Short mmCIF file of C-alpha atoms in Angstrom, two decimals:
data_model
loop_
_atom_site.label_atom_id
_atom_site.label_comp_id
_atom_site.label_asym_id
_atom_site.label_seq_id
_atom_site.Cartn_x
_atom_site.Cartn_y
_atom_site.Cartn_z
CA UNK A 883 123.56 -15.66 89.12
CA UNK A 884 123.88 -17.20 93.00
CA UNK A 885 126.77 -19.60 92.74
CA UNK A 886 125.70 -22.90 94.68
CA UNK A 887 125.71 -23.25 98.15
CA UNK A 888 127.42 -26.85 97.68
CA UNK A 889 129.34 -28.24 95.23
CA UNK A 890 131.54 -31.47 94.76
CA UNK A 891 133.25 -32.93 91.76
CA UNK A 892 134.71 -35.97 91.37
CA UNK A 893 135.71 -36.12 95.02
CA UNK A 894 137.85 -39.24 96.31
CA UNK A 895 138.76 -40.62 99.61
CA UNK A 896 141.05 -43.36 100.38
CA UNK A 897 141.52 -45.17 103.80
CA UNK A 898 145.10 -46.71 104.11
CA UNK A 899 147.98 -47.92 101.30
CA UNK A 900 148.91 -50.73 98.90
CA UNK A 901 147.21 -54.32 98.92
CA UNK A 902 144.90 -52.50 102.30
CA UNK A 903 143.85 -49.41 101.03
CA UNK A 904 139.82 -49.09 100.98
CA UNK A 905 138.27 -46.61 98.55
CA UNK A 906 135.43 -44.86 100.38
CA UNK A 907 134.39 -42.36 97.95
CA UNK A 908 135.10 -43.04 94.19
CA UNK A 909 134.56 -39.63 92.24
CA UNK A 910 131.30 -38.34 94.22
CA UNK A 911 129.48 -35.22 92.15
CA UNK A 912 126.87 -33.35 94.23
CA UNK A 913 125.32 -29.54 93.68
CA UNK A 914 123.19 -28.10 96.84
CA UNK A 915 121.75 -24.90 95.94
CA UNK A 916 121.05 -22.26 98.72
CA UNK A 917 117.79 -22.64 100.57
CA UNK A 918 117.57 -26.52 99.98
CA UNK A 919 117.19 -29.30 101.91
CA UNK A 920 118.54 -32.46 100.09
CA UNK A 921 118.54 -35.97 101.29
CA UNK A 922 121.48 -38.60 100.82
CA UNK A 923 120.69 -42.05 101.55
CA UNK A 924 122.15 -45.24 101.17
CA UNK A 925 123.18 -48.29 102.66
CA UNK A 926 125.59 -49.03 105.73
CA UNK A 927 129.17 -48.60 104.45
CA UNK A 928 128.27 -46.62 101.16
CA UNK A 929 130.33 -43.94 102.29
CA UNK A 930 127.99 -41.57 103.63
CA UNK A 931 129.60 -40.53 106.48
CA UNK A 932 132.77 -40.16 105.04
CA UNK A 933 130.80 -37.49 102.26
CA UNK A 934 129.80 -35.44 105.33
CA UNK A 935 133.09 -35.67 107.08
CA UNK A 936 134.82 -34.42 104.22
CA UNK A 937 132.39 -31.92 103.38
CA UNK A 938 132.52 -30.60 106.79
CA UNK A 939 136.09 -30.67 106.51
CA UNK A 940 136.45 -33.04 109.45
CA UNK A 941 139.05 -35.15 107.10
CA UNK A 942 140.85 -34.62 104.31
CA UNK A 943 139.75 -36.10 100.67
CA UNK A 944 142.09 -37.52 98.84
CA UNK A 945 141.60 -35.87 95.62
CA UNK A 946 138.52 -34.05 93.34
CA UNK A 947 137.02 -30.42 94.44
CA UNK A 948 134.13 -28.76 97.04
CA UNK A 949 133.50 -25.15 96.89
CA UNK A 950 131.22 -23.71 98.91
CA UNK A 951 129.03 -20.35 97.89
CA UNK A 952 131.58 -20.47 94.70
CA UNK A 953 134.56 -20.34 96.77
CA UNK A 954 136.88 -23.61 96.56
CA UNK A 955 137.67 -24.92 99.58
CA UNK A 956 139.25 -28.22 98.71
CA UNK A 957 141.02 -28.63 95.29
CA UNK A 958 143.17 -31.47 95.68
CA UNK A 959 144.49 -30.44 98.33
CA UNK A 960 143.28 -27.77 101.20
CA UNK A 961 142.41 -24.31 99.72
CA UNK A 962 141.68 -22.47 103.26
CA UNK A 963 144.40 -22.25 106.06
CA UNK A 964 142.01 -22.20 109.22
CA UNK A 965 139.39 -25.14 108.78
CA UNK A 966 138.49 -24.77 112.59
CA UNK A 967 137.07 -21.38 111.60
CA UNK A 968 135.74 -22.57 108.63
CA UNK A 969 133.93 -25.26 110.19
CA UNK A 970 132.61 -22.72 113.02
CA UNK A 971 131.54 -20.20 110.50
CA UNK A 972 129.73 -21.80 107.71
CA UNK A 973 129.07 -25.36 108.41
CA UNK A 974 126.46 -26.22 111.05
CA UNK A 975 126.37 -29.90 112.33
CA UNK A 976 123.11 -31.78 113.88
CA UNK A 977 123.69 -35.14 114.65
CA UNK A 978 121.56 -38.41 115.72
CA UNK A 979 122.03 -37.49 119.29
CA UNK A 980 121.91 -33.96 120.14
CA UNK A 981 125.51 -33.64 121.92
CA UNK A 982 123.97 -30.70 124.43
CA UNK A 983 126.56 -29.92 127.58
CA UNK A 984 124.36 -30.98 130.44
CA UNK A 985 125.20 -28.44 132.32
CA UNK A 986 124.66 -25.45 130.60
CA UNK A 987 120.59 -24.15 130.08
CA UNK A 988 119.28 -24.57 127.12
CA UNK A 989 120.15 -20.94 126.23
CA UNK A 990 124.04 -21.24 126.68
CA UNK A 991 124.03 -24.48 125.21
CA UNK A 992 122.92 -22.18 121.93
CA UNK A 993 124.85 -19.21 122.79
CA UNK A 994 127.87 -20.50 123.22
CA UNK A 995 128.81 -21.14 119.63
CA UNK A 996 128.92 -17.38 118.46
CA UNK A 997 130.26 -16.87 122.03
CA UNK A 998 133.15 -18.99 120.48
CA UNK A 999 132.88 -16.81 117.28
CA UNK A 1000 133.85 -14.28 119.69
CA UNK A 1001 130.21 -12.23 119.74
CA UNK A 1002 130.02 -10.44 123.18
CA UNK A 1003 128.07 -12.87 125.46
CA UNK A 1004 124.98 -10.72 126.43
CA UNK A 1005 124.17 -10.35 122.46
CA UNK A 1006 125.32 -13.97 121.91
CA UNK A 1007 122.40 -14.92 124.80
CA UNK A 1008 120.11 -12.45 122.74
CA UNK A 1009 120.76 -14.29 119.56
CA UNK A 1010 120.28 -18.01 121.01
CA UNK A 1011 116.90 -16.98 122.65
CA UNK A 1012 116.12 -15.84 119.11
CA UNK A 1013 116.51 -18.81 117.50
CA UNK A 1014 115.14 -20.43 120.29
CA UNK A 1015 111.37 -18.76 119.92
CA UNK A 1016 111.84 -19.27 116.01
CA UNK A 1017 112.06 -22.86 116.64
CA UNK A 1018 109.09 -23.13 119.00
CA UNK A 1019 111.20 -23.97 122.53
CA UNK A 1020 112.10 -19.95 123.79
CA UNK A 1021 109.59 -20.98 126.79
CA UNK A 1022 112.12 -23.83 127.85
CA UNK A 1023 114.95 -21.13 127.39
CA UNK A 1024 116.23 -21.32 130.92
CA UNK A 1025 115.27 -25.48 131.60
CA UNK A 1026 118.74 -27.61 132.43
CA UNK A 1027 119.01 -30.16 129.04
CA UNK A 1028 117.49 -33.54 131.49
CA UNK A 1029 114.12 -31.40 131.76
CA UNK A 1030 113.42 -31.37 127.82
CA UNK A 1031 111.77 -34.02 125.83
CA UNK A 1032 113.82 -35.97 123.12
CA UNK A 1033 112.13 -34.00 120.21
CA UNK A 1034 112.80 -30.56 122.44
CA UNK A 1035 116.49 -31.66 122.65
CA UNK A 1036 116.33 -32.02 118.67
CA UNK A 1037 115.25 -28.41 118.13
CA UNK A 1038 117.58 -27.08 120.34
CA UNK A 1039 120.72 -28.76 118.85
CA UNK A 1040 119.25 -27.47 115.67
CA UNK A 1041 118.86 -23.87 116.98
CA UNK A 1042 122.66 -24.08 118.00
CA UNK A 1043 123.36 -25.44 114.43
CA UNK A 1044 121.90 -22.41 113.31
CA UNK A 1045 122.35 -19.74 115.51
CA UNK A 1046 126.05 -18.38 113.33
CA UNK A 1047 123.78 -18.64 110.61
CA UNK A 1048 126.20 -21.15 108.36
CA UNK A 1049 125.02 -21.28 104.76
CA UNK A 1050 125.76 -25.19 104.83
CA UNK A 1051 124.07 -27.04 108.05
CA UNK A 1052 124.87 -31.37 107.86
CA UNK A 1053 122.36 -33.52 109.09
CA UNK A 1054 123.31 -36.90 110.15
CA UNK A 1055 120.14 -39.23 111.17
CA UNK A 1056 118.80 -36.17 113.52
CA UNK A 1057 115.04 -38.05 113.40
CA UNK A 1058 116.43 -41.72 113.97
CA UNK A 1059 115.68 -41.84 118.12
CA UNK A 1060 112.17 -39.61 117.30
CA UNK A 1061 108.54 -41.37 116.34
CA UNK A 1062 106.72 -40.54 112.80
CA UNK A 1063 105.20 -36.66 114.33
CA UNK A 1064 108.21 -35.56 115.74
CA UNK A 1065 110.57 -37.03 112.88
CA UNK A 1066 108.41 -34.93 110.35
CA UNK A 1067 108.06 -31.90 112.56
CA UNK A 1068 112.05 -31.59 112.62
CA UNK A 1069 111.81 -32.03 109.15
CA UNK A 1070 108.91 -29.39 108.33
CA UNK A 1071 111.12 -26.91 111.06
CA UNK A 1072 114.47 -27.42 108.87
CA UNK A 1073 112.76 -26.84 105.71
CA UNK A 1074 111.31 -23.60 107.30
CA UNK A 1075 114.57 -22.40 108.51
CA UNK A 1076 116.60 -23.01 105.06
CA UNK A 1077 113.68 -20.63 103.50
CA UNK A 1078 113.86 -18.18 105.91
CA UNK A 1079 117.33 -18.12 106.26
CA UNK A 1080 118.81 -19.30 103.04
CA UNK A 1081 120.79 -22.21 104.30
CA UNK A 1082 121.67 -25.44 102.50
CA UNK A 1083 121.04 -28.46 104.30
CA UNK A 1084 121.96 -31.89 103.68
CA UNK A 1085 120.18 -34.64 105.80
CA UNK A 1086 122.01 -37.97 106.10
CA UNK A 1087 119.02 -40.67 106.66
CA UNK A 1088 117.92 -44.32 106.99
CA UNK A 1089 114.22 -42.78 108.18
CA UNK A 1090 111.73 -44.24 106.17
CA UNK A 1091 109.47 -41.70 107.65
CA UNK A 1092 111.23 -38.52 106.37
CA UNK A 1093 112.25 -39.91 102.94
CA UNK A 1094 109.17 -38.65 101.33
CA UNK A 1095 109.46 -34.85 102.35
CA UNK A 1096 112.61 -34.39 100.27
CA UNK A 1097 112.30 -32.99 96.85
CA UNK A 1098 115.84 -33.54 95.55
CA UNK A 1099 117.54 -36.85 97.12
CA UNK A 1100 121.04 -38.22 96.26
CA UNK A 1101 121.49 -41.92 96.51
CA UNK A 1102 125.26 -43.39 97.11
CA UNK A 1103 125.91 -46.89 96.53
CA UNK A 1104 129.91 -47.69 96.64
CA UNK A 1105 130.87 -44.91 97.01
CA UNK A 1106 129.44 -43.06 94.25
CA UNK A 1107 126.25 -40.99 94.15
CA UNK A 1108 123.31 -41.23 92.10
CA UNK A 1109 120.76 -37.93 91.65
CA UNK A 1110 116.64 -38.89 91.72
CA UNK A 1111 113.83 -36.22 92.01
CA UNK A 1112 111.89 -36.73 95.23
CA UNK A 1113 108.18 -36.17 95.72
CA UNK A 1114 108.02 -33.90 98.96
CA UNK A 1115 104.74 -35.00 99.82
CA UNK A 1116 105.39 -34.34 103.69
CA UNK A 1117 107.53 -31.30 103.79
#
């Protein structure tokens, strides 16, 4: 049996010491299976962020467990000794803003994380135009980022989220700057891409718009999360 792509138990984070010391995350549980798309909602200062910076192994929890793909990653303390790779390898990141290096094309601006990954740079091109067609912008492959629309500078950060092909991509309000066609488009794309490819996908939201289209979502309210089932009536 597949072991999940995600999972979290009991995982802690504190911010600071003594009478000062904030608890962020207060024994969070959370199972993402592979080929899911999950959302996680809650208010401002729920700890949200924090979840997805620990996940992504961008800071360090301060006590519980996260495996990913049944491997344990965090276990009290750090169980790999290269998080940079670990974070270049199997996590993919797409933020609110798409972060694209203005001047690169929109093809190196894919290519050049498995560049990074050390793939040769003609097939690391190859692979980013790839992606690119799959995600409906290959014809703007050579455009400089200030040509593309808003919702074409989405796709492409999401093609360079998933161009190493990370079992684990993190979402963090990618539709908040898009309207109601584009916001579910994005959606519709990253559900297409964790069937096709697998991936488990975790999408951090306040979108009212997108809410709907998710058929598992996690609530967390301070700093513990809550499971419901959603109704993925727009996926």
């Amino acid at each position: 049996m597949a072991h999940p792509a995600i999972e979290i138990n009991g995982l802690t984070k504190r911010y600071g010491e003594g009478e000062a010391a904030v608890d962020a995350l207060k024994g969070v549980d959370m199972i993402v299976q592979p080929g899911e798309v999950v959302g996680l909602i809650g208010p401002s200062g729920s700890g949200k962020s924090t979840l997805l910076k620990c996940l992504g192994a961008v800071i360090e929890p301060t006590a519980g467990r996260m495996a990913l793909g049944g491997e344990t990653i965090y276990d009290h303390g750090w169980k790999v000794t290269d998080l940079r790779a670990l974070r270049r390898d199997r996590i993919g990141f797409v933020f609110q803003a798409p972060y694209l290096i203005p001047f690169l094309d929109v093809t190196d601006n894919v290519a050049v994380l498995p560049m990074l990954a050390g793939i040769p740079n003609t097939k690391a091109r190859e692979r980013a135009r790839e992606m690119l067609v799959a995600l409906d912008v290959g014809h703007r492959a050579q455009a400089q980022v200030p040509q593309l629309s808003g919702g074409e500078q989405q796709r492409v950060a999401i093609a360079r989220a998933l161009v190493n092909q990370p079992p684990i991509i993190l979402a963090d309000e990618l539709t908040a700057p898009l309207d109601s066609e584009r916001a579910l488009t994005v959606i519709r794309i990253l559900n297409e891409m964790a069937q096709r490819f697998g991936t488990a996908i975790i999408v951090v939201t306040h979108d009212e718009k997108i809410i709907p289209t998710f058929r598992r979502i996690y609530h967390i309210r301070d700093g513990r999360t809550y499971e419901e089932a959603g109704e993925a009536r727009a996926a």
